[in-house]
């Protein structure tokens, strides 16, 4: 797994904090957008990296939104992963062209601690900018998941998304 050039860029508002440390139960004072590129044949690596963060964000009063292309999240997986079933929302069968616009709208609302969406192509600088601005406005995190095929490690993925994972049923 690797992250693209846009990954891990954060934008923060000026804030004053008496604690001086981030609290998982309070909304973050910054927006974060990260584009995570992973190999379809190694989805566990992505789960290992994201699950601790998602578990921590699950302590907030806000929702977690998953915009998935095809499969439905498994209730059993959500519970086994330690994610709050009552705070996880999913919209499945999203087309990639609607995913970006939906992520921007959801991030902007401030109702979600994290918005996760799957896209088949790398974000353009303009798309990244729109997502980052929305994440700042909503004090939220956004993760753009971009799978690549196991044999296509150096090139761009051909059209279509296919996620192999025990996350789904």
mmCIF file of C-alpha atoms in Angstrom:
data_model
loop_
_atom_site.group_PDB
_atom_site.id
_atom_site.type_symbol
_atom_site.label_atom_id
_atom_site.label_comp_id
_atom_site.label_asym_id
_atom_site.label_seq_id
_atom_site.Cartn_x
_atom_site.Cartn_y
_atom_site.Cartn_z
ATOM 1 C CA UNK A 1 0.000 0.000 0.000
ATOM 2 C CA UNK A 2 1.179 3.513 -0.699
ATOM 3 C CA UNK A 3 -0.342 6.940 -0.589
ATOM 4 C CA UNK A 4 -0.495 9.414 -3.403
ATOM 5 C CA UNK A 5 1.009 12.864 -3.571
ATOM 6 C CA UNK A 6 -2.063 14.376 -1.917
ATOM 7 C CA UNK A 7 -2.025 12.071 1.063
ATOM 8 C CA UNK A 8 -1.747 13.277 4.592
ATOM 9 C CA UNK A 9 -1.996 16.961 3.787
ATOM 10 C CA UNK A 10 -3.831 18.640 6.597
ATOM 11 C CA UNK A 11 -5.397 22.015 6.877
ATOM 12 C CA UNK A 12 -5.937 23.421 10.310
ATOM 13 C CA UNK A 13 -7.804 26.320 11.780
ATOM 14 C CA UNK A 14 -6.168 28.373 14.491
ATOM 15 C CA UNK A 15 -7.377 26.937 17.756
ATOM 16 C CA UNK A 16 -6.663 27.232 21.424
ATOM 17 C CA UNK A 17 -6.555 24.065 23.429
ATOM 18 C CA UNK A 18 -5.999 23.749 27.132
ATOM 19 C CA UNK A 19 -5.336 20.039 26.865
ATOM 20 C CA UNK A 20 -2.804 20.497 24.064
ATOM 21 C CA UNK A 21 -3.589 17.074 22.624
ATOM 22 C CA UNK A 22 -6.147 15.665 20.214
ATOM 23 C CA UNK A 23 -9.127 14.040 21.858
ATOM 24 C CA UNK A 24 -10.972 11.363 19.932
ATOM 25 C CA UNK A 25 -14.232 12.297 21.589
ATOM 26 C CA UNK A 26 -14.152 15.886 20.362
ATOM 27 C CA UNK A 27 -14.349 16.950 16.727
ATOM 28 C CA UNK A 28 -10.959 17.686 15.254
ATOM 29 C CA UNK A 29 -10.158 21.334 14.598
ATOM 30 C CA UNK A 30 -8.705 20.422 11.226
ATOM 31 C CA UNK A 31 -9.769 18.812 8.034
ATOM 32 C CA UNK A 32 -7.831 15.951 6.522
ATOM 33 C CA UNK A 33 -8.027 14.368 3.109
ATOM 34 C CA UNK A 34 -5.917 11.339 2.314
ATOM 35 C CA UNK A 35 -5.918 9.327 -0.887
ATOM 36 C CA UNK A 36 -5.034 5.740 -0.054
ATOM 37 C CA UNK A 37 -3.904 3.536 -2.908
ATOM 38 C CA UNK A 38 -3.830 -0.160 -2.130
ATOM 39 C CA UNK A 39 -3.454 -3.437 -3.948
ATOM 40 C CA UNK A 40 -6.687 -5.345 -4.414
ATOM 41 C CA UNK A 41 -4.930 -8.561 -3.495
ATOM 42 C CA UNK A 42 -3.800 -7.099 -0.125
ATOM 43 C CA UNK A 43 -6.825 -5.411 1.469
ATOM 44 C CA UNK A 44 -5.790 -6.471 4.986
ATOM 45 C CA UNK A 45 -2.922 -3.963 4.953
ATOM 46 C CA UNK A 46 -5.381 -1.115 4.496
ATOM 47 C CA UNK A 47 -7.652 -2.476 7.219
ATOM 48 C CA UNK A 48 -4.732 -2.729 9.635
ATOM 49 C CA UNK A 49 -3.803 0.898 9.027
ATOM 50 C CA UNK A 50 -7.281 2.437 9.057
ATOM 51 C CA UNK A 51 -9.083 0.429 11.743
ATOM 52 C CA UNK A 52 -7.374 1.994 14.773
ATOM 53 C CA UNK A 53 -8.206 5.473 13.494
ATOM 54 C CA UNK A 54 -11.799 4.514 12.686
ATOM 55 C CA UNK A 55 -12.193 2.948 16.133
ATOM 56 C CA UNK A 56 -10.937 6.141 17.749
ATOM 57 C CA UNK A 57 -13.224 8.308 15.627
ATOM 58 C CA UNK A 58 -16.103 6.011 16.611
ATOM 59 C CA UNK A 59 -15.909 7.561 20.079
ATOM 60 C CA UNK A 60 -17.135 10.874 18.694
ATOM 61 C CA UNK A 61 -20.835 11.653 18.616
ATOM 62 C CA UNK A 62 -20.700 12.028 14.818
ATOM 63 C CA UNK A 63 -21.360 9.428 12.126
ATOM 64 C CA UNK A 64 -18.912 7.533 9.912
ATOM 65 C CA UNK A 65 -20.002 7.466 6.263
ATOM 66 C CA UNK A 66 -18.888 4.751 3.856
ATOM 67 C CA UNK A 67 -19.580 5.368 0.150
ATOM 68 C CA UNK A 68 -18.941 1.972 -1.396
ATOM 69 C CA UNK A 69 -19.129 1.027 -5.068
ATOM 70 C CA UNK A 70 -20.732 -2.396 -4.922
ATOM 71 C CA UNK A 71 -20.847 -4.469 -1.779
ATOM 72 C CA UNK A 72 -22.669 -3.862 1.445
ATOM 73 C CA UNK A 73 -20.715 -3.679 4.701
ATOM 74 C CA UNK A 74 -21.126 -6.759 6.825
ATOM 75 C CA UNK A 75 -22.691 -6.069 10.245
ATOM 76 C CA UNK A 76 -20.557 -8.871 11.641
ATOM 77 C CA UNK A 77 -17.358 -7.275 10.327
ATOM 78 C CA UNK A 78 -18.307 -3.826 11.657
ATOM 79 C CA UNK A 79 -18.926 -5.267 15.128
ATOM 80 C CA UNK A 80 -15.825 -7.508 15.076
ATOM 81 C CA UNK A 81 -13.702 -4.534 13.974
ATOM 82 C CA UNK A 82 -14.786 -2.583 17.041
ATOM 83 C CA UNK A 83 -16.680 0.060 15.096
ATOM 84 C CA UNK A 84 -19.906 1.443 16.542
ATOM 85 C CA UNK A 85 -22.728 -0.150 14.577
ATOM 86 C CA UNK A 86 -25.053 2.695 15.540
ATOM 87 C CA UNK A 87 -22.722 5.337 14.037
ATOM 88 C CA UNK A 88 -21.741 3.674 10.758
ATOM 89 C CA UNK A 89 -23.754 4.712 7.708
ATOM 90 C CA UNK A 90 -23.274 3.258 4.256
ATOM 91 C CA UNK A 91 -24.436 4.135 0.801
ATOM 92 C CA UNK A 92 -23.549 1.336 -1.576
ATOM 93 C CA UNK A 93 -23.705 0.994 -5.324
ATOM 94 C CA UNK A 94 -22.316 4.501 -5.717
ATOM 95 C CA UNK A 95 -20.964 5.276 -9.146
ATOM 96 C CA UNK A 96 -17.504 6.867 -9.092
ATOM 97 C CA UNK A 97 -18.856 10.055 -10.704
ATOM 98 C CA UNK A 98 -21.294 10.528 -7.788
ATOM 99 C CA UNK A 99 -18.842 9.524 -5.073
ATOM 100 C CA UNK A 100 -16.713 12.673 -5.226
ATOM 101 C CA UNK A 101 -19.697 15.043 -5.118
ATOM 102 C CA UNK A 102 -21.262 13.026 -2.291
ATOM 103 C CA UNK A 103 -18.024 13.100 -0.308
ATOM 104 C CA UNK A 104 -17.795 16.883 -0.657
ATOM 105 C CA UNK A 105 -21.391 17.383 0.488
ATOM 106 C CA UNK A 106 -21.028 14.972 3.418
ATOM 107 C CA UNK A 107 -17.706 16.399 4.614
ATOM 108 C CA UNK A 108 -19.063 19.936 4.510
ATOM 109 C CA UNK A 109 -22.053 19.154 6.774
ATOM 110 C CA UNK A 110 -20.009 18.430 9.883
ATOM 111 C CA UNK A 111 -22.276 15.464 10.653
ATOM 112 C CA UNK A 112 -19.508 12.938 9.958
ATOM 113 C CA UNK A 113 -16.189 12.398 11.711
ATOM 114 C CA UNK A 114 -14.959 10.526 8.638
ATOM 115 C CA UNK A 115 -16.168 9.984 5.067
ATOM 116 C CA UNK A 116 -14.666 7.079 3.118
ATOM 117 C CA UNK A 117 -15.207 6.781 -0.622
ATOM 118 C CA UNK A 118 -13.835 4.562 -3.387
ATOM 119 C CA UNK A 119 -12.609 6.087 -6.656
ATOM 120 C CA UNK A 120 -10.928 4.444 -9.622
ATOM 121 C CA UNK A 121 -8.780 7.407 -10.671
ATOM 122 C CA UNK A 122 -6.269 9.617 -8.875
ATOM 123 C CA UNK A 123 -7.626 12.916 -7.595
ATOM 124 C CA UNK A 124 -6.856 16.000 -9.649
ATOM 125 C CA UNK A 125 -5.484 19.033 -7.784
ATOM 126 C CA UNK A 126 -8.883 20.748 -8.150
ATOM 127 C CA UNK A 127 -10.757 17.720 -6.773
ATOM 128 C CA UNK A 128 -8.344 17.489 -3.871
ATOM 129 C CA UNK A 129 -8.801 21.193 -3.156
ATOM 130 C CA UNK A 130 -12.599 20.869 -3.093
ATOM 131 C CA UNK A 131 -12.397 17.889 -0.731
ATOM 132 C CA UNK A 132 -9.874 19.625 1.554
ATOM 133 C CA UNK A 133 -12.015 22.755 1.781
ATOM 134 C CA UNK A 134 -15.107 20.668 2.599
ATOM 135 C CA UNK A 135 -13.175 18.699 5.259
ATOM 136 C CA UNK A 136 -12.029 21.969 6.844
ATOM 137 C CA UNK A 137 -15.553 23.355 6.875
ATOM 138 C CA UNK A 138 -16.945 20.196 8.479
ATOM 139 C CA UNK A 139 -13.946 19.523 10.749
ATOM 140 C CA UNK A 140 -13.859 16.025 9.286
ATOM 141 C CA UNK A 141 -11.531 13.475 7.738
ATOM 142 C CA UNK A 142 -11.964 12.063 4.266
ATOM 143 C CA UNK A 143 -10.319 8.982 2.850
ATOM 144 C CA UNK A 144 -10.336 8.308 -0.866
ATOM 145 C CA UNK A 145 -9.711 4.612 -1.340
ATOM 146 C CA UNK A 146 -8.206 3.704 -4.688
ATOM 147 C CA UNK A 147 -7.608 0.009 -5.358
ATOM 148 C CA UNK A 148 -5.176 -1.126 -8.017
ATOM 149 C CA UNK A 149 -4.944 -4.614 -9.418
ATOM 150 C CA UNK A 150 -2.185 -6.855 -8.146
ATOM 151 C CA UNK A 151 -0.511 -7.107 -11.567
ATOM 152 C CA UNK A 152 -0.853 -3.380 -12.301
ATOM 153 C CA UNK A 153 1.504 -2.081 -9.636
ATOM 154 C CA UNK A 154 3.184 0.627 -11.725
ATOM 155 C CA UNK A 155 0.407 1.732 -14.040
ATOM 156 C CA UNK A 156 -3.020 3.206 -13.663
ATOM 157 C CA UNK A 157 -5.938 0.967 -12.975
ATOM 158 C CA UNK A 158 -8.296 0.242 -15.828
ATOM 159 C CA UNK A 159 -11.896 1.273 -15.390
ATOM 160 C CA UNK A 160 -14.076 -0.459 -12.856
ATOM 161 C CA UNK A 161 -13.795 -1.157 -9.168
ATOM 162 C CA UNK A 162 -13.632 -4.539 -7.558
ATOM 163 C CA UNK A 163 -12.925 -4.795 -3.862
ATOM 164 C CA UNK A 164 -11.925 -8.172 -2.489
ATOM 165 C CA UNK A 165 -12.322 -8.145 1.237
ATOM 166 C CA UNK A 166 -13.936 -9.894 4.152
ATOM 167 C CA UNK A 167 -15.327 -6.460 5.053
ATOM 168 C CA UNK A 168 -18.230 -7.135 2.741
ATOM 169 C CA UNK A 169 -20.742 -9.883 2.277
#
